[in-house]
């Protein structure tokens, strides 16, 4: 007797604050209308709770994926779902789901009173899917607009409710002067250097450059919000500044923001390497006084606190690499390195061939196993998997060795052509190629370098 196919009730809500009651009740009413009880063995419930279809891709919604797997296994007769937008808000994802429904001849029932019934035609269902995507985009827009007009928390304001239980924003007098001064001071900024100085001025509660930029680009402080139709008044907000002052700031802030981000990118490139703590061996943590500071590295894991500035690390590493480059015998390196790489390559290639042969032999033994020895099959399978993993690792080692050979060739070529007057980019590349590890101790720094074997002193022979 064939196993009865499943009826699956799929429900989804986007946030933890929402519940599934409406969708489940509608599904139960449908079951009653066709003479079925909700607790039948062949009826199952799949619920994606607190799962947003606009924020998460289809494969990140576990119960939806379970539903699709069940359908592809041929186990599902019917899917009951409240509306199409419960399945997907993305047009392409909805089309993919609909293709699965049609291919496996699944009956789809939508239980919302205003939802058109499922049509077994992809073109028509795709048309409905476009509306689901548009509604999802509209929800995102409405949510963003609501946050602009009614933020849950914003610096400089106290959120209260009026007699009609509607939110109202009154000025926090302790923050008012700081915000007004911020806009006035920025209106006097004329160039990029002045802008950086402006960001680094210490202000009470306003020492974070990112926070300062968020305030300067938010019309809420003028009791307005920006819509596609221009600036709209927010009657529930007390203005801290005038709209004219906000617009004056906005008119020239974009170019400074672009410069600020360029500066941050430039600063991030200054971390030539991350050092390890000489006391405990842990990677040291990077800390900054502010966003525009190079910062320092620190570690205090069960020992006395160790710290060192990024600038000191960079200077030490740069000098060590330059000294190392001048001490290298390029001739010796060119002579010895290719030979060593060739030897290592032959060893790996032989190990690869040996593993491949062993893998084929084990597979052949498994295929020709006697019926009486079925109990040993699992052991053979484990052995085959081990050999397969070993083969993959050896292949990866060969690729790594080839990459290493190329990097060393590039390095020796670079060093033989240059006169040690390196550009900044060349210096970064040399640090990347030569520095293995850096250990910071209380009184000194240890820098381990590659190719130390080829120092000129060792060329005496």
Coordinates of N, CA, C and O in Angstrom, one line a residue, residues 1-80:
X1 N 0.8 -1.2 0.0 CA 0.0 0.0 0.0 C 0.9 1.2 0.0 O 1.8 1.4 0.8
X2 N 0.6 2.2 -0.9 CA 1.4 3.4 -1.0 C 1.2 4.3 0.2 O 0.1 4.4 0.7
X3 N 2.3 5.0 0.7 CA 2.2 5.9 1.8 C 1.4 7.2 1.3 O 1.7 7.7 0.2
X4 N 0.5 7.6 2.2 CA -0.3 8.8 1.8 C 0.6 10.0 1.8 O 1.4 10.3 2.7
X5 N 0.4 10.8 0.7 CA 1.2 12.1 0.6 C 0.8 13.1 1.6 O -0.4 13.1 2.1
X6 N 1.7 14.0 1.9 CA 1.5 15.0 2.9 C 0.7 16.2 2.5 O 0.7 16.6 1.3
X7 N -0.1 16.8 3.4 CA -0.6 18.2 3.3 C 0.2 19.1 4.2 O 0.3 18.8 5.4
X8 N 0.9 20.0 3.6 CA 1.8 20.9 4.4 C 1.2 22.3 4.6 O 0.8 22.9 3.6
X9 N 1.1 22.7 5.8 CA 0.7 24.1 6.1 C 1.9 24.9 6.4 O 2.6 24.7 7.4
X10 N 2.2 25.9 5.5 CA 3.4 26.7 5.7 C 3.0 28.1 6.1 O 2.1 28.8 5.5
X11 N 3.6 28.6 7.2 CA 3.4 30.0 7.7 C 4.7 30.7 7.9 O 5.7 30.1 8.1
X12 N 4.6 32.0 7.8 CA 5.8 32.9 8.0 C 5.4 34.2 8.5 O 4.5 34.8 8.0
X13 N 6.2 34.7 9.5 CA 6.1 36.1 9.9 C 7.5 36.7 10.0 O 8.5 36.0 10.2
X14 N 7.6 38.0 9.8 CA 8.9 38.6 9.6 C 9.6 39.0 10.9 O 10.8 39.2 10.9
X15 N 8.9 39.1 12.0 CA 9.5 39.6 13.2 C 9.0 38.8 14.4 O 7.9 38.2 14.3
X16 N 9.8 38.9 15.5 CA 9.4 38.1 16.7 C 8.1 38.7 17.3 O 7.4 38.0 18.1
X17 N 7.9 40.0 17.1 CA 6.7 40.7 17.7 C 5.4 40.2 17.0 O 4.3 40.4 17.6
X18 N 5.5 39.6 15.8 CA 4.3 39.1 15.1 C 4.0 37.7 15.5 O 4.9 37.0 16.0
X19 N 2.7 37.2 15.3 CA 2.4 35.8 15.6 C 1.8 35.2 14.3 O 1.4 35.9 13.4
X20 N 1.6 33.9 14.4 CA 1.2 33.1 13.3 C -0.3 32.8 13.4 O -0.8 32.0 12.5
X21 N -1.0 33.3 14.4 CA -2.4 32.9 14.7 C -3.3 33.0 13.4 O -4.1 32.2 13.1
X22 N -3.2 34.2 12.8 CA -4.1 34.5 11.6 C -3.9 33.4 10.5 O -4.9 32.9 10.0
X23 N -2.7 33.1 10.2 CA -2.4 32.2 9.1 C -2.8 30.8 9.5 O -3.4 30.1 8.7
X24 N -2.5 30.4 10.7 CA -2.9 29.0 11.2 C -4.4 28.9 11.2 O -5.0 27.8 10.8
X25 N -5.1 29.9 11.7 CA -6.6 29.8 11.8 C -7.2 29.7 10.4 O -8.1 28.9 10.2
X26 N -6.7 30.4 9.5 CA -7.2 30.3 8.1 C -7.0 29.0 7.5 O -7.8 28.4 6.8
X27 N -5.8 28.4 7.8 CA -5.5 27.0 7.3 C -6.4 26.0 7.9 O -6.9 25.1 7.2
X28 N -6.7 26.1 9.2 CA -7.6 25.2 9.9 C -9.0 25.3 9.3 O -9.7 24.3 9.2
X29 N -9.5 26.5 9.1 CA -10.8 26.7 8.5 C -10.9 26.0 7.1 O -11.9 25.4 6.8
X30 N -9.8 26.1 6.3 CA -9.8 25.4 5.1 C -9.9 23.9 5.2 O -10.7 23.2 4.5
X31 N -9.1 23.3 6.2 CA -9.2 21.9 6.5 C -10.6 21.4 6.8 O -11.1 20.4 6.4
X32 N -11.2 22.2 7.7 CA -12.6 21.9 8.1 C -13.6 21.9 6.9 O -14.5 21.0 6.8
X33 N -13.3 22.8 6.0 CA -14.2 23.0 4.8 C -14.2 21.8 3.9 O -15.1 21.5 3.1
X34 N -13.0 21.1 4.0 CA -12.9 19.9 3.1 C -13.0 18.6 3.9 O -12.6 17.5 3.4
X35 N -13.5 18.7 5.1 CA -13.7 17.5 5.9 C -12.5 16.9 6.5 O -12.5 15.7 6.8
X36 N -11.5 17.7 6.8 CA -10.2 17.1 7.4 C -10.0 17.7 8.8 O -10.5 18.8 9.1
X37 N -9.4 16.9 9.7 CA -9.1 17.3 11.0 C -7.6 17.8 11.0 O -6.8 17.2 10.4
X38 N -7.3 18.8 11.9 CA -6.0 19.4 11.9 C -4.9 18.4 12.4 O -3.7 18.7 12.2
X39 N -5.3 17.4 13.2 CA -4.3 16.5 13.8 C -4.1 15.2 13.0 O -3.6 14.3 13.5
X40 N -4.5 15.2 11.8 CA -4.3 14.0 11.0 C -2.8 13.8 10.8 O -2.0 14.7 10.7
X41 N -2.4 12.5 10.7 CA -1.0 12.2 10.6 C -0.3 12.7 9.4 O 0.9 13.0 9.3
X42 N -1.1 12.9 8.3 CA -0.5 13.3 7.0 C -0.5 14.8 6.9 O -0.2 15.4 5.8
X43 N -0.9 15.6 7.9 CA -0.9 17.0 7.9 C 0.2 17.5 8.8 O 0.3 17.2 10.0
X44 N 1.2 18.3 8.2 CA 2.3 18.9 9.0 C 2.3 20.4 8.9 O 1.9 20.9 7.9
X45 N 2.9 21.0 9.9 CA 3.0 22.5 10.0 C 4.5 22.8 9.9 O 5.3 22.3 10.7
X46 N 4.8 23.7 9.0 CA 6.1 24.3 8.9 C 6.1 25.8 9.0 O 5.4 26.5 8.2
X47 N 6.7 26.3 10.1 CA 6.6 27.7 10.5 C 7.9 28.4 10.5 O 8.8 28.0 11.2
X48 N 8.1 29.4 9.7 CA 9.3 30.3 9.7 C 8.9 31.5 10.5 O 8.3 32.5 10.0
X49 N 9.3 31.5 11.8 CA 8.9 32.6 12.7 C 10.1 33.6 12.8 O 11.2 33.1 13.0
X50 N 9.8 34.9 12.8 CA 10.9 35.9 12.9 C 11.9 35.7 11.7 O 13.1 35.7 11.9
X51 N 11.3 35.5 10.5 CA 12.1 35.3 9.3 C 11.6 36.2 8.2 O 10.6 36.1 7.6
X52 N 12.5 37.2 7.9 CA 12.1 38.2 6.9 C 12.4 37.8 5.5 O 13.5 37.4 5.2
X53 N 11.4 37.8 4.6 CA 11.6 37.4 3.2 C 12.4 38.5 2.4 O 12.9 38.3 1.3
X54 N 12.4 39.7 2.9 CA 13.1 40.8 2.2 C 14.6 40.9 2.7 O 15.4 41.4 1.9
X55 N 14.9 40.4 3.9 CA 16.3 40.5 4.4 C 17.0 39.2 4.2 O 18.2 39.2 4.1
X56 N 16.3 38.0 4.1 CA 17.0 36.7 4.0 C 16.7 36.1 2.7 O 15.5 36.1 2.2
X57 N 17.7 35.5 2.1 CA 17.5 34.7 0.9 C 16.7 33.4 1.1 O 16.6 33.0 2.3
X58 N 16.2 32.9 0.1 CA 15.3 31.7 0.2 C 16.0 30.6 0.9 O 15.4 29.9 1.8
X59 N 17.3 30.3 0.7 CA 18.0 29.2 1.3 C 18.4 29.5 2.8 O 19.0 28.7 3.4
X60 N 18.0 30.7 3.3 CA 18.3 31.0 4.7 C 17.0 30.9 5.5 O 17.0 31.3 6.6
X61 N 15.9 30.4 4.8 CA 14.6 30.2 5.6 C 14.4 28.7 5.7 O 14.0 28.0 4.8
X62 N 14.7 28.2 6.9 CA 14.9 26.7 7.1 C 13.6 26.0 6.8 O 13.6 24.9 6.1
X63 N 12.4 26.4 7.2 CA 11.2 25.7 7.0 C 10.8 25.7 5.6 O 10.2 24.7 5.1
X64 N 11.0 26.8 4.9 CA 10.7 26.9 3.5 C 11.5 25.9 2.7 O 11.1 25.2 1.8
X65 N 12.8 25.8 3.1 CA 13.7 24.8 2.4 C 13.3 23.4 2.7 O 13.4 22.5 1.8
X66 N 12.8 23.2 3.9 CA 12.3 21.8 4.3 C 11.1 21.5 3.4 O 11.0 20.3 2.9
X67 N 10.2 22.4 3.2 CA 9.1 22.2 2.3 C 9.5 21.8 0.9 O 9.0 20.9 0.3
X68 N 10.4 22.6 0.4 CA 10.9 22.3 -1.0 C 11.5 21.0 -1.1 O 11.3 20.2 -2.1
X69 N 12.3 20.6 -0.1 CA 13.0 19.2 -0.1 C 11.9 18.1 -0.1 O 12.0 17.1 -0.8
X70 N 10.9 18.3 0.7 CA 9.8 17.3 0.8 C 9.1 17.2 -0.5 O 8.7 16.1 -1.0
X71 N 8.8 18.3 -1.2 CA 8.2 18.3 -2.5 C 9.1 17.6 -3.5 O 8.6 16.7 -4.3
X72 N 10.4 17.9 -3.5 CA 11.3 17.2 -4.5 C 11.4 15.7 -4.2 O 11.8 15.0 -5.1
X73 N 11.1 15.3 -3.0 CA 11.2 13.9 -2.7 C 9.9 13.2 -3.0 O 9.7 12.0 -2.8
X74 N 8.9 14.0 -3.6 CA 7.6 13.4 -4.0 C 6.7 13.1 -2.8 O 5.8 12.2 -3.0
X75 N 6.9 13.7 -1.7 CA 6.1 13.4 -0.5 C 4.9 14.3 -0.3 O 4.2 14.1 0.7
X76 N 4.8 15.4 -1.1 CA 3.7 16.4 -0.8 C 2.6 16.4 -1.8 O 2.9 16.4 -3.0
X77 N 1.4 16.3 -1.3 CA 0.2 16.4 -2.2 C -0.2 17.9 -2.3 O -0.5 18.4 -3.4
X78 N -0.3 18.6 -1.2 CA -0.9 19.9 -1.1 C -0.1 20.8 -0.2 O 0.5 20.4 0.8
X79 N 0.0 22.1 -0.6 CA 0.6 23.1 0.3 C -0.5 24.2 0.6 O -1.1 24.7 -0.3
X80 N -0.7 24.4 1.9 CA -1.7 25.5 2.3 C -0.9 26.6 2.9 O -0.1 26.5 3.8

